[in-house]
Amino acid sequence: MPDFSRESWESRYKSRESVWSGKPNAVLVEEVETIEPAHALDVGCGEGADAVWLATNGWQVTAVDLSATAIERATAHAHRAGVDGHIVFTDAELGEVIANDGPWNLVSSQYTHPGEGGRWLVSTLAEAVAPGGMLLVVGHHPTDPHAAEHPDLKDAAFAAEDVADVLSRDAWEVSATLRERTSYEADGRERLWRDSVLIARRHG
Ligand SMILES: C[S@@+](CC[C@H](N)C(=O)[O-])C[C@H]1O[C@@H](n2cnc3c(N)ncnc32)[C@H](O)[C@@H]1O
């Protein structure tokens, strides 16, 4: 059984000074930069790069993560970027945050693979989207080379069309795709990624 608990994420963050690049995720930037900013929820915000990018682009952001260490780093990043007044960071349970603070015009989850699975993630986050709002869920596809190297992640990876199943087409306009992208290792080697990208717009 994969361990995606609060404790395991916390010890992963504590084991290194920083875990992620500090840059916003490409799909978020691509899909959101042309949208009129309003209120956004960043789920599994990690060290805060997406939340900072959103706030810098005019969004009021709620950003949630299981790891208190990630939240501390994200808060410091927002402070350095001068947007801390536009983001509320929290390590509270996702369900509580949604029940108490929602809904949002944009709900984004980038590479959050909760133990409960991708279908649970999408149905939980769908509840948090305001009428006319957008749900953007990106995860590793089961054929992603990175997921293939990590058995826990491979079990948690999902195809966008499988998780999109939980959304009623009467209430949502849905796009579910597999997108490939490349990045470069420190030694210059190219690396292929295969992302599952779910974009759903809730009817107004
Ligand atoms: C692979 S990291 C991605 C971080 C960030 N979104 C990024 O792309 O840089 C996944 C993050 O999701 C968080 N996470 C996993 N399950 C969660 C849950 N149920 N509620 C909130 N955060 C969660 C983890 O603590 C971790 O920081």
Coordinates of N, CA, C and O in Angstrom, one line a residue, residues 46-197:
G46 N 2.6 22.3 -2.2 CA 4.1 22.1 -2.1 C 4.7 23.4 -1.6 O 4.3 24.0 -0.6
E47 N 5.8 23.8 -2.2 CA 6.6 24.9 -1.8 C 6.1 26.2 -2.3 O 6.8 27.3 -2.2
G48 N 5.0 26.2 -3.0 CA 4.2 27.5 -3.2 C 4.4 28.1 -4.6 O 3.9 29.2 -4.8
A49 N 5.2 27.5 -5.5 CA 5.5 28.2 -6.8 C 4.2 28.6 -7.5 O 4.1 29.7 -8.1
D50 N 3.2 27.7 -7.6 CA 2.0 28.0 -8.4 C 1.2 29.0 -7.6 O 0.6 29.9 -8.3
A51 N 1.1 28.9 -6.3 CA 0.3 29.9 -5.6 C 0.9 31.3 -5.8 O 0.2 32.3 -6.0
V52 N 2.2 31.4 -5.7 CA 2.9 32.7 -5.9 C 2.6 33.2 -7.3 O 2.3 34.4 -7.5
W53 N 2.7 32.3 -8.3 CA 2.5 32.8 -9.7 C 1.0 33.3 -9.8 O 0.8 34.3 -10.4
L54 N 0.1 32.6 -9.3 CA -1.3 33.0 -9.3 C -1.5 34.4 -8.7 O -2.1 35.3 -9.3
A55 N -1.0 34.5 -7.5 CA -1.1 35.8 -6.8 C -0.4 36.9 -7.5 O -1.0 38.1 -7.6
T56 N 0.7 36.6 -8.1 CA 1.4 37.7 -8.9 C 0.6 38.1 -10.1 O 0.7 39.2 -10.6
N57 N -0.3 37.2 -10.6 CA -1.1 37.5 -11.7 C -2.5 37.9 -11.3 O -3.5 37.8 -12.1
G58 N -2.7 38.3 -10.1 CA -3.9 39.0 -9.7 C -4.9 38.1 -8.9 O -6.0 38.6 -8.6
W59 N -4.6 36.8 -8.7 CA -5.6 36.0 -8.0 C -5.5 36.1 -6.5 O -4.4 36.4 -6.0
Q60 N -6.6 35.9 -5.9 CA -6.6 35.7 -4.4 C -6.6 34.2 -4.2 O -7.5 33.5 -4.7
V61 N -5.6 33.7 -3.4 CA -5.4 32.3 -3.4 C -5.5 31.7 -2.0 O -5.0 32.3 -1.1
T62 N -6.1 30.5 -2.0 CA -6.0 29.7 -0.8 C -5.2 28.5 -1.3 O -5.4 27.9 -2.3
A63 N -4.1 28.2 -0.5 CA -3.2 27.1 -0.9 C -3.1 26.2 0.3 O -2.8 26.5 1.4
V64 N -3.3 24.9 0.0 CA -3.4 23.9 1.0 C -2.4 22.7 0.7 O -2.2 22.3 -0.4
D65 N -1.7 22.3 1.8 CA -0.8 21.1 1.6 C -0.8 20.4 3.0 O -0.9 21.0 4.0
L66 N -0.5 19.1 2.9 CA -0.4 18.2 4.1 C 0.8 18.6 4.9 O 0.8 18.3 6.1
S67 N 1.8 19.1 4.3 CA 3.1 19.2 5.0 C 3.3 20.6 5.6 O 3.3 21.6 4.8
A68 N 3.5 20.7 6.9 CA 3.7 22.0 7.5 C 5.0 22.6 7.1 O 5.1 23.8 6.9
T69 N 6.0 21.8 6.8 CA 7.3 22.3 6.3 C 7.1 22.9 4.9 O 7.7 24.0 4.6
A70 N 6.4 22.3 4.0 CA 6.1 22.8 2.7 C 5.4 24.1 2.8 O 5.7 25.1 2.2
I71 N 4.4 24.2 3.7 CA 3.6 25.4 4.0 C 4.6 26.6 4.5 O 4.4 27.7 4.0
E72 N 5.5 26.2 5.4 CA 6.4 27.3 5.8 C 7.3 27.8 4.7 O 7.4 29.0 4.6
R73 N 7.8 26.9 3.8 CA 8.6 27.4 2.7 C 7.7 28.2 1.7 O 8.2 29.2 1.1
A74 N 6.5 27.7 1.5 CA 5.6 28.4 0.5 C 5.3 29.9 1.1 O 5.3 30.8 0.3
T75 N 5.1 30.0 2.4 CA 4.8 31.3 3.0 C 6.0 32.2 2.8 O 5.9 33.4 2.5
A76 N 7.2 31.6 3.0 CA 8.4 32.5 2.8 C 8.6 32.9 1.4 O 9.0 34.0 1.1
H77 N 8.3 32.0 0.4 CA 8.4 32.3 -1.0 C 7.4 33.5 -1.3 O 7.8 34.4 -2.0
A78 N 6.2 33.4 -0.8 CA 5.2 34.4 -1.1 C 5.7 35.8 -0.5 O 5.5 36.8 -1.1
H79 N 6.3 35.7 0.7 CA 6.8 36.9 1.3 C 7.9 37.6 0.5 O 7.8 38.8 0.2
R80 N 8.8 36.7 0.0 CA 9.9 37.3 -0.8 C 9.3 37.9 -2.1 O 9.9 38.9 -2.6
A81 N 8.3 37.3 -2.7 CA 7.7 37.7 -3.9 C 6.8 38.9 -3.7 O 6.2 39.5 -4.7
G82 N 6.5 39.3 -2.4 CA 5.7 40.4 -2.1 C 4.2 40.2 -2.3 O 3.4 41.1 -2.5
V83 N 3.7 38.9 -2.3 CA 2.3 38.6 -2.6 C 1.7 37.9 -1.4 O 0.6 37.3 -1.5
D84 N 2.4 37.9 -0.2 CA 1.8 37.2 0.9 C 0.5 37.7 1.4 O -0.3 36.9 1.9
G85 N 0.2 38.9 1.1 CA -1.2 39.4 1.5 C -2.3 38.9 0.6 O -3.5 39.1 0.9
H86 N -1.9 38.2 -0.5 CA -2.9 37.7 -1.4 C -3.1 36.1 -1.4 O -3.8 35.6 -2.2
I87 N -2.4 35.5 -0.4 CA -2.5 34.0 -0.3 C -2.7 33.6 1.1 O -2.0 34.1 2.0
V88 N -3.7 32.7 1.3 CA -3.8 32.1 2.7 C -3.3 30.7 2.5 O -3.8 29.9 1.7
F89 N -2.2 30.4 3.2 CA -1.6 29.0 3.2 C -2.2 28.3 4.4 O -2.2 28.8 5.5
T90 N -2.4 27.0 4.2 CA -2.9 26.2 5.3 C -2.5 24.7 5.2 O -2.4 24.2 4.1
D91 N -2.3 24.1 6.4 CA -2.0 22.6 6.3 C -3.2 21.9 6.9 O -3.1 20.7 7.3
A92 N -4.4 22.5 6.9 CA -5.6 21.8 7.4 C -6.0 20.7 6.4 O -5.5 20.7 5.3
E93 N -6.9 19.9 6.9 CA -7.5 18.8 6.0 C -8.2 19.4 4.8 O -9.0 20.4 5.0
L94 N -8.0 18.9 3.6 CA -8.6 19.4 2.4 C -10.1 19.5 2.5 O -10.7 20.6 2.2
G95 N -10.7 18.5 3.1 CA -12.2 18.5 3.2 C -12.7 19.7 4.0 O -13.7 20.3 3.7
E96 N -11.9 20.0 5.1 CA -12.3 21.1 6.0 C -12.2 22.4 5.3 O -13.0 23.3 5.4
V97 N -11.1 22.5 4.5 CA -10.8 23.8 3.8 C -11.9 24.0 2.8 O -12.5 25.2 2.7
I98 N -12.3 23.0 2.1 CA -13.3 23.1 1.1 C -14.7 23.5 1.7 O -15.4 24.4 1.3
A99 N -15.0 22.8 2.8 CA -16.3 23.1 3.5 C -16.3 24.5 4.1 O -17.4 25.1 4.0
N100 N -15.2 24.9 4.6 CA -15.2 26.2 5.3 C -15.0 27.4 4.4 O -15.5 28.5 4.7
D101 N -14.2 27.3 3.4 CA -13.7 28.5 2.6 C -14.2 28.6 1.2 O -13.9 29.6 0.6
G102 N -14.8 27.5 0.6 CA -15.1 27.5 -0.8 C -16.4 28.3 -1.1 O -17.0 28.8 -0.1
P103 N -16.8 28.4 -2.3 CA -16.1 27.8 -3.5 C -15.2 28.8 -4.1 O -15.1 29.9 -3.7
W104 N -14.4 28.3 -5.1 CA -13.4 29.1 -5.9 C -13.7 29.1 -7.4 O -14.3 28.1 -7.9
N105 N -13.2 30.1 -8.0 CA -13.4 30.2 -9.5 C -12.5 29.3 -10.2 O -12.7 28.9 -11.4
L106 N -11.3 29.0 -9.6 CA -10.4 28.1 -10.2 C -9.9 27.2 -9.1 O -9.5 27.6 -8.0
V107 N -9.9 25.9 -9.3 CA -9.4 24.9 -8.4 C -8.3 24.1 -9.2 O -8.6 23.5 -10.2
S108 N -7.1 24.2 -8.7 CA -5.9 23.6 -9.4 C -5.2 22.6 -8.5 O -4.9 22.9 -7.4
S109 N -5.0 21.4 -9.1 CA -4.2 20.4 -8.4 C -3.2 19.9 -9.3 O -3.5 19.3 -10.4
Q110 N -1.9 20.1 -9.0 CA -0.8 19.8 -9.8 C 0.1 18.7 -9.2 O 0.8 19.0 -8.2
Y111 N -0.1 17.5 -9.7 CA 0.7 16.3 -9.3 C 0.4 15.9 -7.8 O 1.3 15.4 -7.2
T112 N -0.8 16.2 -7.3 CA -1.2 15.7 -6.0 C -1.8 14.3 -6.3 O -2.7 14.2 -7.1
H113 N -1.2 13.3 -5.6 CA -1.7 12.0 -5.8 C -2.1 11.4 -4.4 O -1.3 10.7 -3.8
P114 N -3.3 11.8 -4.0 CA -3.6 11.4 -2.6 C -3.8 9.9 -2.5 O -4.1 9.2 -3.5
G115 N -3.7 9.3 -1.3 CA -3.8 7.9 -1.1 C -5.2 7.4 -1.5 O -5.4 6.3 -2.0
E116 N -6.2 8.3 -1.5 CA -7.6 7.9 -1.8 C -7.8 7.7 -3.3 O -8.8 7.3 -3.8
G117 N -6.8 8.2 -4.2 CA -6.9 8.0 -5.6 C -7.4 9.2 -6.4 O -7.9 10.2 -5.8
G118 N -7.2 9.2 -7.7 CA -7.5 10.3 -8.6 C -9.0 10.5 -8.7 O -9.4 11.7 -8.8
R119 N -9.8 9.5 -8.7 CA -11.3 9.7 -8.8 C -11.8 10.4 -7.5 O -12.7 11.3 -7.6
W120 N -11.3 10.0 -6.4 CA -11.7 10.7 -5.1 C -11.3 12.2 -5.2 O -12.0 13.1 -4.8
L121 N -10.0 12.4 -5.7 CA -9.5 13.8 -5.8 C -10.5 14.6 -6.7 O -10.9 15.7 -6.2
V122 N -10.8 14.1 -7.8 CA -11.7 14.9 -8.7 C -13.1 15.1 -8.2 O -13.6 16.3 -8.2
S123 N -13.7 14.1 -7.6 CA -15.0 14.3 -7.0 C -15.0 15.2 -5.8 O -15.9 16.1 -5.6
T124 N -13.9 15.2 -5.0 CA -13.8 16.1 -3.9 C -13.6 17.5 -4.4 O -14.2 18.5 -3.9
L125 N -12.7 17.7 -5.3 CA -12.4 19.1 -5.8 C -13.6 19.7 -6.6 O -13.8 20.9 -6.6
A126 N -14.4 18.8 -7.3 CA -15.5 19.3 -8.0 C -16.5 20.1 -7.1 O -17.0 21.1 -7.5
E127 N -16.6 19.7 -5.9 CA -17.5 20.4 -4.9 C -17.0 21.8 -4.6 O -17.7 22.6 -4.1
A128 N -15.7 22.0 -4.9 CA -15.1 23.3 -4.5 C -15.2 24.4 -5.6 O -14.7 25.5 -5.4
V129 N -15.7 24.0 -6.8 CA -15.7 24.9 -7.9 C -17.0 25.7 -8.0 O -18.1 25.1 -8.0
A130 N -16.9 27.0 -8.1 CA -18.0 27.9 -8.2 C -18.7 27.7 -9.6 O -18.0 27.3 -10.5
P131 N -20.0 28.0 -9.7 CA -20.6 28.0 -11.1 C -19.8 28.8 -12.0 O -19.4 30.0 -11.7
G132 N -19.6 28.3 -13.2 CA -18.8 29.1 -14.2 C -17.3 28.9 -14.0 O -16.5 29.4 -14.8
G133 N -16.8 28.2 -13.0 CA -15.4 28.1 -12.6 C -14.7 26.9 -13.3 O -15.4 26.1 -14.0
M134 N -13.4 26.8 -13.1 CA -12.6 25.8 -13.8 C -11.9 24.9 -12.8 O -11.4 25.3 -11.7
L135 N -12.0 23.6 -13.1 CA -11.2 22.6 -12.3 C -10.0 22.1 -13.2 O -10.3 21.7 -14.4
L136 N -8.8 22.2 -12.7 CA -7.7 21.8 -13.5 C -6.9 20.8 -12.6 O -6.4 21.1 -11.6
V137 N -6.9 19.6 -13.1 CA -6.2 18.5 -12.3 C -5.2 17.9 -13.3 O -5.5 17.3 -14.3
V138 N -3.9 18.0 -12.8 CA -2.8 17.4 -13.6 C -2.1 16.4 -12.7 O -1.9 16.6 -11.5
G139 N -1.9 15.2 -13.3 CA -1.2 14.2 -12.6 C -0.3 13.4 -13.5 O -0.3 13.6 -14.7
H140 N 0.5 12.5 -12.9 CA 1.3 11.6 -13.8 C 0.4 10.5 -14.4 O -0.4 9.9 -13.7
H141 N 0.6 10.3 -15.7 CA -0.1 9.2 -16.4 C 0.6 7.9 -16.0 O 1.8 7.9 -15.8
P142 N -0.2 6.8 -16.0 CA 0.5 5.5 -15.6 C 1.7 5.2 -16.5 O 2.5 4.4 -16.1
T143 N 1.7 5.7 -17.8 CA 2.9 5.4 -18.6 C 4.0 6.4 -18.6 O 4.9 6.4 -19.3
D144 N 3.8 7.4 -17.6 CA 4.9 8.4 -17.5 C 6.2 7.7 -17.0 O 6.1 6.9 -16.0
P145 N 7.3 8.0 -17.7 CA 8.5 7.3 -17.3 C 8.9 7.5 -15.8 O 9.4 6.6 -15.1
H146 N 8.6 8.7 -15.3 CA 8.9 9.0 -13.9 C 8.1 8.1 -13.0 O 8.6 7.6 -12.0
A147 N 6.8 8.0 -13.3 CA 5.9 7.1 -12.5 C 6.4 5.7 -12.6 O 6.4 4.9 -11.6
A148 N 6.8 5.3 -13.8 CA 7.2 3.9 -14.0 C 8.4 3.5 -13.1 O 8.6 2.4 -12.6
E149 N 9.3 4.6 -12.8 CA 10.5 4.3 -12.0 C 10.1 4.2 -10.5 O 10.9 3.8 -9.7
H150 N 8.9 4.7 -10.1 CA 8.5 4.8 -8.7 C 7.3 4.0 -8.5 O 6.2 4.5 -8.8
P151 N 7.4 2.7 -7.9 CA 6.2 1.9 -7.9 C 5.0 2.5 -7.1 O 3.9 2.3 -7.6
D152 N 5.3 3.3 -6.0 CA 4.2 3.9 -5.3 C 3.4 4.9 -6.2 O 2.2 4.9 -6.2
L153 N 4.2 5.6 -6.9 CA 3.6 6.6 -7.8 C 2.9 6.0 -9.0 O 1.8 6.4 -9.4
K154 N 3.4 4.9 -9.5 CA 2.8 4.2 -10.6 C 1.4 3.8 -10.2 O 0.4 3.9 -10.9
D155 N 1.2 3.3 -8.9 CA -0.1 2.8 -8.4 C -1.0 4.0 -8.3 O -2.2 3.8 -8.4
A156 N -0.5 5.2 -8.0 CA -1.3 6.3 -7.7 C -1.6 7.1 -9.0 O -2.5 8.0 -9.0
A157 N -0.8 6.9 -10.1 CA -1.0 7.6 -11.3 C -2.4 7.3 -11.9 O -3.0 6.3 -11.6
F158 N -2.9 8.3 -12.7 CA -4.2 8.1 -13.3 C -4.3 8.6 -14.7 O -3.5 9.5 -15.1
A159 N -5.2 8.1 -15.5 CA -5.5 8.6 -16.8 C -6.6 9.7 -16.7 O -7.5 9.4 -15.9
A160 N -6.5 10.8 -17.4 CA -7.4 11.9 -17.2 C -8.8 11.4 -17.5 O -9.8 11.8 -16.8
E161 N -9.0 10.6 -18.6 CA -10.4 10.2 -18.9 C -11.0 9.3 -17.9 O -12.2 9.3 -17.7
D162 N -10.2 8.5 -17.1 CA -10.7 7.7 -16.0 C -11.3 8.5 -14.9 O -12.4 8.3 -14.4
V163 N -10.5 9.5 -14.5 CA -10.9 10.4 -13.4 C -12.0 11.3 -13.8 O -12.9 11.7 -13.0
A164 N -12.1 11.7 -15.1 CA -13.1 12.6 -15.6 C -14.5 12.0 -15.5 O -15.5 12.7 -15.5
D165 N -14.5 10.6 -15.5 CA -15.8 9.9 -15.4 C -16.7 10.3 -14.3 O -17.9 10.1 -14.3
V166 N -16.1 10.8 -13.2 CA -16.9 11.1 -12.0 C -17.7 12.4 -12.2 O -18.5 12.7 -11.3
L167 N -17.4 13.2 -13.3 CA -18.1 14.4 -13.5 C -19.3 14.3 -14.4 O -19.1 13.7 -15.5
S168 N -20.4 14.7 -14.0 CA -21.6 14.6 -14.8 C -21.5 15.6 -16.0 O -21.2 16.8 -15.8
R169 N -21.7 15.1 -17.2 CA -21.6 16.0 -18.4 C -22.8 17.0 -18.4 O -22.7 17.9 -19.2
D170 N -23.8 16.8 -17.6 CA -24.9 17.8 -17.6 C -24.4 19.1 -16.9 O -24.9 20.1 -17.1
A171 N -23.4 18.9 -16.0 CA -23.0 20.1 -15.2 C -21.6 20.6 -15.6 O -21.2 21.7 -15.2
W172 N -20.9 19.8 -16.4 CA -19.5 20.1 -16.7 C -19.2 20.0 -18.2 O -19.6 19.0 -18.8
E173 N -18.3 20.9 -18.7 CA -17.7 20.7 -20.0 C -16.3 20.2 -19.7 O -15.5 20.8 -19.0
V174 N -16.0 19.0 -20.3 CA -14.8 18.3 -19.9 C -13.8 18.1 -21.0 O -14.2 17.7 -22.1
S175 N -12.5 18.3 -20.7 CA -11.4 17.9 -21.7 C -10.5 17.1 -20.9 O -10.0 17.5 -19.8
A176 N -10.2 15.9 -21.4 CA -9.3 14.9 -20.7 C -8.3 14.5 -21.7 O -8.6 13.8 -22.7
T177 N -7.0 14.8 -21.5 CA -6.0 14.5 -22.5 C -4.7 14.0 -21.8 O -4.5 14.1 -20.6
L178 N -3.9 13.4 -22.7 CA -2.5 13.0 -22.3 C -1.6 14.0 -23.0 O -1.6 14.1 -24.2
R179 N -0.7 14.7 -22.2 CA 0.2 15.6 -22.8 C 1.6 15.2 -22.5 O 1.9 14.9 -21.3
E180 N 2.5 15.3 -23.5 CA 3.9 15.1 -23.3 C 4.7 16.4 -23.1 O 4.3 17.3 -23.8
R181 N 5.7 16.4 -22.3 CA 6.6 17.5 -22.2 C 8.0 17.0 -21.9 O 8.1 15.9 -21.5
T182 N 9.0 17.9 -22.1 CA 10.3 17.5 -21.8 C 11.0 18.5 -20.9 O 10.6 19.6 -20.8
S183 N 11.9 18.0 -20.1 CA 12.7 18.9 -19.2 C 14.1 18.5 -19.4 O 14.4 17.4 -20.0
Y184 N 15.0 19.3 -18.8 CA 16.4 18.9 -18.9 C 17.1 18.7 -17.5 O 16.8 19.5 -16.6
E185 N 17.8 17.6 -17.4 CA 18.5 17.3 -16.2 C 19.7 18.3 -16.0 O 20.1 18.9 -17.0
A186 N 20.3 18.3 -14.8 CA 21.5 19.2 -14.6 C 22.6 18.9 -15.6 O 23.3 19.8 -16.0
D187 N 22.7 17.6 -16.0 CA 23.8 17.2 -16.9 C 23.4 17.4 -18.4 O 24.1 17.0 -19.3
G188 N 22.2 18.1 -18.6 CA 21.8 18.4 -20.0 C 21.0 17.3 -20.7 O 20.5 17.5 -21.8
R189 N 20.8 16.2 -20.0 CA 20.0 15.1 -20.6 C 18.6 15.5 -20.7 O 18.0 16.1 -19.7
E190 N 17.9 15.1 -21.8 CA 16.5 15.4 -21.9 C 15.6 14.4 -21.2 O 16.0 13.2 -21.2
R191 N 14.5 14.8 -20.6 CA 13.7 13.9 -19.9 C 12.3 14.1 -20.3 O 11.8 15.2 -20.5
L192 N 11.6 12.9 -20.6 CA 10.2 13.0 -21.1 C 9.2 12.8 -19.9 O 9.5 12.0 -19.1
W193 N 8.2 13.5 -20.0 CA 7.1 13.4 -19.0 C 5.8 13.2 -19.7 O 5.6 13.8 -20.8
R194 N 4.9 12.3 -19.2 CA 3.6 12.1 -19.7 C 2.5 12.5 -18.7 O 2.4 11.8 -17.7
D195 N 1.9 13.6 -18.9 CA 0.9 14.1 -17.9 C -0.5 13.8 -18.3 O -0.9 14.0 -19.5
S196 N -1.3 13.5 -17.3 CA -2.8 13.4 -17.5 C -3.3 14.8 -17.1 O -3.1 15.3 -16.1
V197 N -4.1 15.4 -18.1 CA -4.6 16.7 -17.9 C -6.1 16.8 -18.0 O -6.6 16.5 -19.0

